[in-house]
Tab-separated table of C-alpha atoms and ligand atoms in Angstrom:
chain	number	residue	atom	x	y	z
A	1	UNK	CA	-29.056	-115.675	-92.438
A	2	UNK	CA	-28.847	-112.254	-91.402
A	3	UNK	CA	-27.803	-112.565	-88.286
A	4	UNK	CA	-27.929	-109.002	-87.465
A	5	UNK	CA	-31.659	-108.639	-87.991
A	6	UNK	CA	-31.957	-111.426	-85.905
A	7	UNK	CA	-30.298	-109.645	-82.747
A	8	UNK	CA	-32.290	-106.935	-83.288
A	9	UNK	CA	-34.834	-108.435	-83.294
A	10	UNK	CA	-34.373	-110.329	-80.373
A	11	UNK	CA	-32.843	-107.659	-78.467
A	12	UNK	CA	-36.344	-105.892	-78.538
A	13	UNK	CA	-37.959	-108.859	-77.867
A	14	UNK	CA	-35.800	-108.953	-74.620
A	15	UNK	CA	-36.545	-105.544	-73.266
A	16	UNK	CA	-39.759	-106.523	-71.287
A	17	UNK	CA	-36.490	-108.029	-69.054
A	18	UNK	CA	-33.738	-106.549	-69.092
A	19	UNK	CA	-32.799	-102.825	-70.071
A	20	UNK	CA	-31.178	-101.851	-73.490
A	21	UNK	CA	-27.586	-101.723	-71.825
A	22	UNK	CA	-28.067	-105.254	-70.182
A	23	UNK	CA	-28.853	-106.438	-73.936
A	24	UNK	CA	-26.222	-105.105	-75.661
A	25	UNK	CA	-23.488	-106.486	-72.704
A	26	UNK	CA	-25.462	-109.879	-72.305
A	27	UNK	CA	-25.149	-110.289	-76.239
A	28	UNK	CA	-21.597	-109.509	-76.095
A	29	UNK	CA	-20.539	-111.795	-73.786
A	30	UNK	CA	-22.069	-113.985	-75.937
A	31	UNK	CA	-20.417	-113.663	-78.697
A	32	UNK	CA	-17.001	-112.865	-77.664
A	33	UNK	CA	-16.720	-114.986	-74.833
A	34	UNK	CA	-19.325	-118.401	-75.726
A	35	UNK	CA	-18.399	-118.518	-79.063
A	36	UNK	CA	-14.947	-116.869	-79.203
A	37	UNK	CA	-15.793	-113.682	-81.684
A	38	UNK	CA	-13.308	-111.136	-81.561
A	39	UNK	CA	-14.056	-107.593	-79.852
A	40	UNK	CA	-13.148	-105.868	-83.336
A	41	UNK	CA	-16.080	-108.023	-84.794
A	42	UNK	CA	-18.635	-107.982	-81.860
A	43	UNK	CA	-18.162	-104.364	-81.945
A	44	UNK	CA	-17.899	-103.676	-86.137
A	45	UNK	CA	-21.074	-105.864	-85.822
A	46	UNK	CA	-19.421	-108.290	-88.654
A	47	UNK	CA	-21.153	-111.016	-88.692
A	48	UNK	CA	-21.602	-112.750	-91.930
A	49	UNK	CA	-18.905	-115.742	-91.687
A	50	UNK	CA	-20.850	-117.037	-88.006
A	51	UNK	CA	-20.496	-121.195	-88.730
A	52	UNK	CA	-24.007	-122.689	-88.321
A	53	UNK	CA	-23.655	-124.470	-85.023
A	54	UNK	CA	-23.026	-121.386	-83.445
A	55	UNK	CA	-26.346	-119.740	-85.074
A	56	UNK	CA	-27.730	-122.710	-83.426
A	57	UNK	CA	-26.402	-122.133	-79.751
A	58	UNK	CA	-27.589	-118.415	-80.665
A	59	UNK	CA	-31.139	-119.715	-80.863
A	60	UNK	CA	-30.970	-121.523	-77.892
A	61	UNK	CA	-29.750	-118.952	-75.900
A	62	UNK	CA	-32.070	-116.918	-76.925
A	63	UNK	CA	-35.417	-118.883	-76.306
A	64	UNK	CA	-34.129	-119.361	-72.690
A	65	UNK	CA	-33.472	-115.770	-72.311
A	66	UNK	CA	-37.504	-115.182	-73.588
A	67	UNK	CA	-38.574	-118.121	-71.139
A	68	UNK	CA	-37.014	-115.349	-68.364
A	69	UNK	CA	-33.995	-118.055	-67.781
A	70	UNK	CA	-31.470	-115.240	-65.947
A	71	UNK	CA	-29.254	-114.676	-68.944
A	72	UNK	CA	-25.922	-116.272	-66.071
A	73	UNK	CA	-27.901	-119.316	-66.349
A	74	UNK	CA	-28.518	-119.336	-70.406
A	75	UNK	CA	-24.337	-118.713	-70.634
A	76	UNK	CA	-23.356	-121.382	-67.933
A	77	UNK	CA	-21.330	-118.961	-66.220
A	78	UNK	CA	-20.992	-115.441	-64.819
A	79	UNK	CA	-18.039	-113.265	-62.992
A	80	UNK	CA	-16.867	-113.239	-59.450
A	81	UNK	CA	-14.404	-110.969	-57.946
A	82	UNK	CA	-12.671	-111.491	-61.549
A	83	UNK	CA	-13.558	-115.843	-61.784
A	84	UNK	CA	-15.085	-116.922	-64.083
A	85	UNK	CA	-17.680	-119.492	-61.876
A	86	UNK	CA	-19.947	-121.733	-63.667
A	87	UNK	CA	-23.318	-121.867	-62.640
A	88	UNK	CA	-26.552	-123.473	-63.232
A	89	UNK	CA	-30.276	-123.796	-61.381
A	90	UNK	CA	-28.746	-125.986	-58.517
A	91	UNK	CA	-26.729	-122.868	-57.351
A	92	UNK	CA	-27.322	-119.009	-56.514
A	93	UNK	CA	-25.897	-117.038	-59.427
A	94	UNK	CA	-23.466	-114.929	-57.310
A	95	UNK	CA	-24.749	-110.937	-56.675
A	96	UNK	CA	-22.093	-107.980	-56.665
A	97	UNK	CA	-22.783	-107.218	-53.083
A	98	UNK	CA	-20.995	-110.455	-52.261
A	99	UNK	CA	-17.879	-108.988	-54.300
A	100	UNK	CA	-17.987	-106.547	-51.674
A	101	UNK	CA	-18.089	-109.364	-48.986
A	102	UNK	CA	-15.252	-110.647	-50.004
A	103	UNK	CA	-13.416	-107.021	-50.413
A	104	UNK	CA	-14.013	-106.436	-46.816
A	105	UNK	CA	-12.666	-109.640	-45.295
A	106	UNK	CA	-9.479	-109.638	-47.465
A	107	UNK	CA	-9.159	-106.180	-45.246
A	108	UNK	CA	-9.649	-108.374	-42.557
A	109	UNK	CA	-7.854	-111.142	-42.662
A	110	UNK	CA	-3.916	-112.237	-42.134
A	111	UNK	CA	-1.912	-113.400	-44.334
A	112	UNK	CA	-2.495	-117.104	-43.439
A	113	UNK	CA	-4.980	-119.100	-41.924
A	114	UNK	CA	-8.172	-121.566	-42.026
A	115	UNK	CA	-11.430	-120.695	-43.558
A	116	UNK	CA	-14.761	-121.871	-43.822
A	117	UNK	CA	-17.400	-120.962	-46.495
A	118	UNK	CA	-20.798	-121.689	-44.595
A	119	UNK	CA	-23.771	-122.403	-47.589
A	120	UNK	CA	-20.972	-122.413	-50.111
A	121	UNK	CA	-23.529	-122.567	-53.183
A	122	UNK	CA	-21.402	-122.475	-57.001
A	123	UNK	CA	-17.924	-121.766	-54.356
A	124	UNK	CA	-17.479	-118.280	-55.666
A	125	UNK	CA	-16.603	-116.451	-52.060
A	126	UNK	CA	-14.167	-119.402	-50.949
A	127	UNK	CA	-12.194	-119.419	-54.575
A	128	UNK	CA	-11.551	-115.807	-54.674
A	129	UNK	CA	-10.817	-115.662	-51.051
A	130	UNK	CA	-8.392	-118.498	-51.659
A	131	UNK	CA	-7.012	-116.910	-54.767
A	132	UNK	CA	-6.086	-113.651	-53.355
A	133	UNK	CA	-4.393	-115.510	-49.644
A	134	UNK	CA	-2.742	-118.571	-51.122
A	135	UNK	CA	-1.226	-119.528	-48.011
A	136	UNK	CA	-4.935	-120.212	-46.145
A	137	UNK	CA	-6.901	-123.366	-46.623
A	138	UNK	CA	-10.226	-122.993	-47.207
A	139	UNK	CA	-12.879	-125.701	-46.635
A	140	UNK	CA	-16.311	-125.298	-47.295
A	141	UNK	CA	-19.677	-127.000	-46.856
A	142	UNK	CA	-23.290	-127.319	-48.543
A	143	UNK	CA	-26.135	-129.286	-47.778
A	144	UNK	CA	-26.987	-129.400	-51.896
A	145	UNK	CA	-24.846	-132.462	-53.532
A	146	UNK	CA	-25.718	-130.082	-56.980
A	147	UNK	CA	-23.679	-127.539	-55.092
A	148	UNK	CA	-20.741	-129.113	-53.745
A	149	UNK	CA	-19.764	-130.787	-57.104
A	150	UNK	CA	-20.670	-127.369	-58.990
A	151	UNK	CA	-18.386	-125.650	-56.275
A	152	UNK	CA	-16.116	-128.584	-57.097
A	153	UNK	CA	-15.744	-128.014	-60.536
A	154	UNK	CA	-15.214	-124.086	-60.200
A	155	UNK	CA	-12.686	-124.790	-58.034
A	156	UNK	CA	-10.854	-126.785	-59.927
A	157	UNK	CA	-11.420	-124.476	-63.385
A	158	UNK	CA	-10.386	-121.820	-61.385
A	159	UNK	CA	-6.904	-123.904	-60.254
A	160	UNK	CA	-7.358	-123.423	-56.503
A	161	UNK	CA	-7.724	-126.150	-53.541
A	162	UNK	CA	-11.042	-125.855	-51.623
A	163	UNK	CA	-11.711	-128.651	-49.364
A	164	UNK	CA	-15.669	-129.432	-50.200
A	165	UNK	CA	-17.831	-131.329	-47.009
A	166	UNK	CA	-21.402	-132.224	-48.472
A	167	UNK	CA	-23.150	-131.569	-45.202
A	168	UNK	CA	-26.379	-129.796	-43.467
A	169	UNK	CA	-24.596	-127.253	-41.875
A	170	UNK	CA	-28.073	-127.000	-39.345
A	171	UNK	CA	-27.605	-130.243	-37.842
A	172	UNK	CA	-24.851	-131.993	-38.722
A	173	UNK	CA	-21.268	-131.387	-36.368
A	174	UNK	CA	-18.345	-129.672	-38.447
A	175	UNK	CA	-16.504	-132.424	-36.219
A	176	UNK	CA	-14.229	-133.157	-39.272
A	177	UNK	CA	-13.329	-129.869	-40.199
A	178	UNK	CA	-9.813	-128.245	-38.127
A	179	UNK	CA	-10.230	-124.956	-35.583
A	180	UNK	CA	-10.936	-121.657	-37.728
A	181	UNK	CA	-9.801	-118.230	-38.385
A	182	UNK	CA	-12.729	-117.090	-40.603
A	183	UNK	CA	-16.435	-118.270	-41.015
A	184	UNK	CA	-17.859	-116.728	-44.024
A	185	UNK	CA	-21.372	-116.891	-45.056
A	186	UNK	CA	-24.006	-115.707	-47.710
A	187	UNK	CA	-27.016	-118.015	-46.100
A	188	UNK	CA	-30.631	-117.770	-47.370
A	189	UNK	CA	-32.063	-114.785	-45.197
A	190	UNK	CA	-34.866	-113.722	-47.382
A	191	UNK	CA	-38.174	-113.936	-45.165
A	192	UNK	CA	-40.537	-116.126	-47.317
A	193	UNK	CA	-43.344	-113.260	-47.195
A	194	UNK	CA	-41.296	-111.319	-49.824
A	195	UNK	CA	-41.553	-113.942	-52.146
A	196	UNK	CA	-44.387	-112.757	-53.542
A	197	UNK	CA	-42.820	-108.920	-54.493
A	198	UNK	CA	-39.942	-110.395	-55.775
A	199	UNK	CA	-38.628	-110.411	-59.632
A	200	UNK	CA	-39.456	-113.501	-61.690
A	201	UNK	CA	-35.834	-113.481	-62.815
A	202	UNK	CA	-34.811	-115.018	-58.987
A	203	UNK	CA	-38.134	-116.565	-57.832
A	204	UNK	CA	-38.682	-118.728	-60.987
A	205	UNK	CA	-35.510	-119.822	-61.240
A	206	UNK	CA	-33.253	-119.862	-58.596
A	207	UNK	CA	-32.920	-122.264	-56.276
A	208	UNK	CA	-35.408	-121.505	-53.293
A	209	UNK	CA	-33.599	-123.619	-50.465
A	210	UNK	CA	-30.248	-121.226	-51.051
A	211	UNK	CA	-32.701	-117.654	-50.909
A	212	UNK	CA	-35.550	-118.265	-48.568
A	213	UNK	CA	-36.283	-118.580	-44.459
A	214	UNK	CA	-39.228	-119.048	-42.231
A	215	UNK	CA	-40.722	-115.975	-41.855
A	216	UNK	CA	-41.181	-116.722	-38.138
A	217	UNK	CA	-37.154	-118.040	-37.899
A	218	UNK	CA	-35.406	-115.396	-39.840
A	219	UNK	CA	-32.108	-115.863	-38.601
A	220	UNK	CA	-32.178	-119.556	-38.106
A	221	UNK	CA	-28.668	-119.667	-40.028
A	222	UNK	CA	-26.644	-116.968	-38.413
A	223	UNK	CA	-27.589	-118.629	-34.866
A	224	UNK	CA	-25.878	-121.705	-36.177
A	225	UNK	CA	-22.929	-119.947	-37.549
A	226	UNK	CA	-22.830	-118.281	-34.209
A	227	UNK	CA	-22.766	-121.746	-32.445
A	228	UNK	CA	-20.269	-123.410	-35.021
A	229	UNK	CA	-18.190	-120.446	-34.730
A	230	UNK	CA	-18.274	-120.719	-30.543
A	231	UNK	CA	-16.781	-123.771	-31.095
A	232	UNK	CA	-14.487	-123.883	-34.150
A	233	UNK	CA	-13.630	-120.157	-34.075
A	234	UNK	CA	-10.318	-119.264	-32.734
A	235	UNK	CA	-9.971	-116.215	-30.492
A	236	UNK	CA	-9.713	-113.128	-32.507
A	237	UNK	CA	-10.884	-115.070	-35.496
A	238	UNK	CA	-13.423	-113.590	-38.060
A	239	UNK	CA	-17.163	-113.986	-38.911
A	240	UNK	CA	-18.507	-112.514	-41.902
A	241	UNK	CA	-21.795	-113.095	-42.902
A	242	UNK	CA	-24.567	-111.140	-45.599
A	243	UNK	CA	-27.715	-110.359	-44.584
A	244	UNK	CA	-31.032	-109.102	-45.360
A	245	UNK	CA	-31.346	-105.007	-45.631
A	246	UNK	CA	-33.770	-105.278	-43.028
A	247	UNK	CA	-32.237	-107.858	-40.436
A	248	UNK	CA	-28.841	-106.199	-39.320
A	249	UNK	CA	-30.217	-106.254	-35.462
A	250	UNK	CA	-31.115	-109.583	-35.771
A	251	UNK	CA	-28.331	-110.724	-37.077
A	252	UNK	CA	-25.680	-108.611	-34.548
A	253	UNK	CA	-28.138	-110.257	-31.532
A	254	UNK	CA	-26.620	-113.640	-32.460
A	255	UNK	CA	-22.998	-112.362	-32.143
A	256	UNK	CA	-23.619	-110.923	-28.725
A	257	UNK	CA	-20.954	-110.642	-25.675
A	258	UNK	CA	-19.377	-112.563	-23.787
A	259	UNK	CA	-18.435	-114.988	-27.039
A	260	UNK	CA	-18.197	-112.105	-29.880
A	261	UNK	CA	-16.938	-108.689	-29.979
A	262	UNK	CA	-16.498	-105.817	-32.374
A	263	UNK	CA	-19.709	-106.267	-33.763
A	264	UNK	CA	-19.973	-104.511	-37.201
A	265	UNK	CA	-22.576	-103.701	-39.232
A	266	UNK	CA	-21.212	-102.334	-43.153
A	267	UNK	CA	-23.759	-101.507	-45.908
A	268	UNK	CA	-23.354	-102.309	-49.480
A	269	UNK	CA	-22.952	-100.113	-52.601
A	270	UNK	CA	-26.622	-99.203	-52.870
A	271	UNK	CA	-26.911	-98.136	-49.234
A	272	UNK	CA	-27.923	-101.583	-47.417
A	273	UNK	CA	-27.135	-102.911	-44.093
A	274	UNK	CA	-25.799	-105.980	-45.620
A	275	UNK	CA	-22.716	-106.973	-44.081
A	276	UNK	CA	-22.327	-108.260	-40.485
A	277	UNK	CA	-18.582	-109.001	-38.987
A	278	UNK	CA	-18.103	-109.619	-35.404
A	279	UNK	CA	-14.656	-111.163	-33.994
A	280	UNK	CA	-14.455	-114.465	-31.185
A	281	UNK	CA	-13.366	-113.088	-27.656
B	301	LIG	N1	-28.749	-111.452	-52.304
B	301	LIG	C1	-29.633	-112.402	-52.891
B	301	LIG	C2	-30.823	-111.695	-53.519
B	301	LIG	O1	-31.007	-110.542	-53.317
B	301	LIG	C3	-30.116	-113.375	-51.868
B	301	LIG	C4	-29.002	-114.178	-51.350
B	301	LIG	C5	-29.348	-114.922	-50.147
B	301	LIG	O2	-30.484	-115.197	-49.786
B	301	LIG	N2	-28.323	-115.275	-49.500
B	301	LIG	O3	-31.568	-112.282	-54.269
């Protein structure tokens, strides 16, 4: 078959979703990393000796790609901070503004210590926290059993220990888990009334219970952290949570004094309050 009118075929096909650029990468991750063609080839666009069954998986990952499947999703996997993290519709495909999460707290944290990823989704933030400060244990917790043994899985792919606690981190007590020097969290904080604006790429297919909130409880998740972390949090230890461009005072009103200080607010790479740090007294 000629496999190269076929890509370009589909590659136009594609560019109701994504932009030329995002083709060509998405297509080369495809081939060089799914099914193992060399850069040299991928680039010399070579591709007359492709064995059937991968013409096949082609196919398929195209027609999911058309359906709008987010292209992380049609691969089984994406990058984090470097990882490679496996992910599928029970998990959040990790953003690049959570890269930057995880930039800032390396800047914050000692060399050892105890961790906890709140919401821990596919496990991307605790593995590549726990691969850059080896000497920390990290635990982490989900209320989604498709989660934790997704998180499970990355974890061990990625050959680092994360301690994984199936729990709902709203109500049940984190009496199992040891005192803390870090809570980290991406928690859903998208009001449900923006549901409506937002791209079919994340609405359709992501999981809702790891995006959305009440609209009239917005912050319902960083006043838990804030009451795990009362209790759990050593002094001078760490919260670091994302948020919502639009909810930084929300979010700083549930660190307030006496309990928290050195409330921070840091925006991300495209401008947006989206990162809120604040330290136990
Ligand atoms: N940052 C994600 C988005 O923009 C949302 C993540 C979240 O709700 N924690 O889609």
């Amino acid at each position: 078959m000629e496999i190269f009118t076929d890509i370009k075929r589909s590659s136009e096909a594609l560019e109701s979703i994504y932009s030329k650029s995002e083709i060509r990468q998405i297509f080369r991750v495809f081939w060089e990393e799914k099914v193992g063609v060399s850069k040299a080839r991928s680039i010399l666009n070579t591709w007359e000796s492709i064995p059937n069954e991968n013409l096949i998986d082609w196919k398929q990952f195209i027609e999911q790609l058309l359906l709008g499947v987010p292209y992380q999703y049609a691969l089984g996997f994406c990058y984090f901070c470097g990882h490679r993290i496996f992910v599928d519709q029970r998990v959040l495909i990790p953003r690049p503004e959570t890269e930057e999460l995880v930039h800032y707290i390396l800047d914050k944290i000692p060399e050892s210590g105890t961790g906890l990823d709140f919401g821990t989704g596919s496990g991307a933030i605790a593995i590549a926290l726990k691969s850059k400060r080896q000497k920390w244990t990290f635990h982490a917790v989900d209320v989604s059993e498709g989660a934790c043994t997704i998180a499970k899985h990355n974890a061990r792919i990625n050959e680092v220990q994360v301690e994984l606690h199936c729990l709902d981190a709203l109500k049940d007590d984190f009496h199992e888990l040891p005192n803390l020097d870090l809570i980290v969290s991406n928690p859903p904080y998208i009001p449900q009334i923006h549901h409506s604006t937002m791209d079919a790429l994340v609405v359709d297919h992501e999981p809702r219970i790891a995006l959305f909130v009440p609209d009239d409880d917005p912050f319902v998740f960083y006043r838990r952290i804030a009451e795990v972390a009362s209790i759990k949090l050593n002094a001078g230890g760490l919260v670091a949570v994302e948020i919502h461009y639009d909810g930084a005072k929300g979010v700083v009103d549930c660190f307030s004094s006496p309990i928290f200080t050195n409330v921070e607010i840091k925006t991300d790479i495209n401008g947006h309050e989206r990162f809120v740090f604040a330290r136990k007294c």
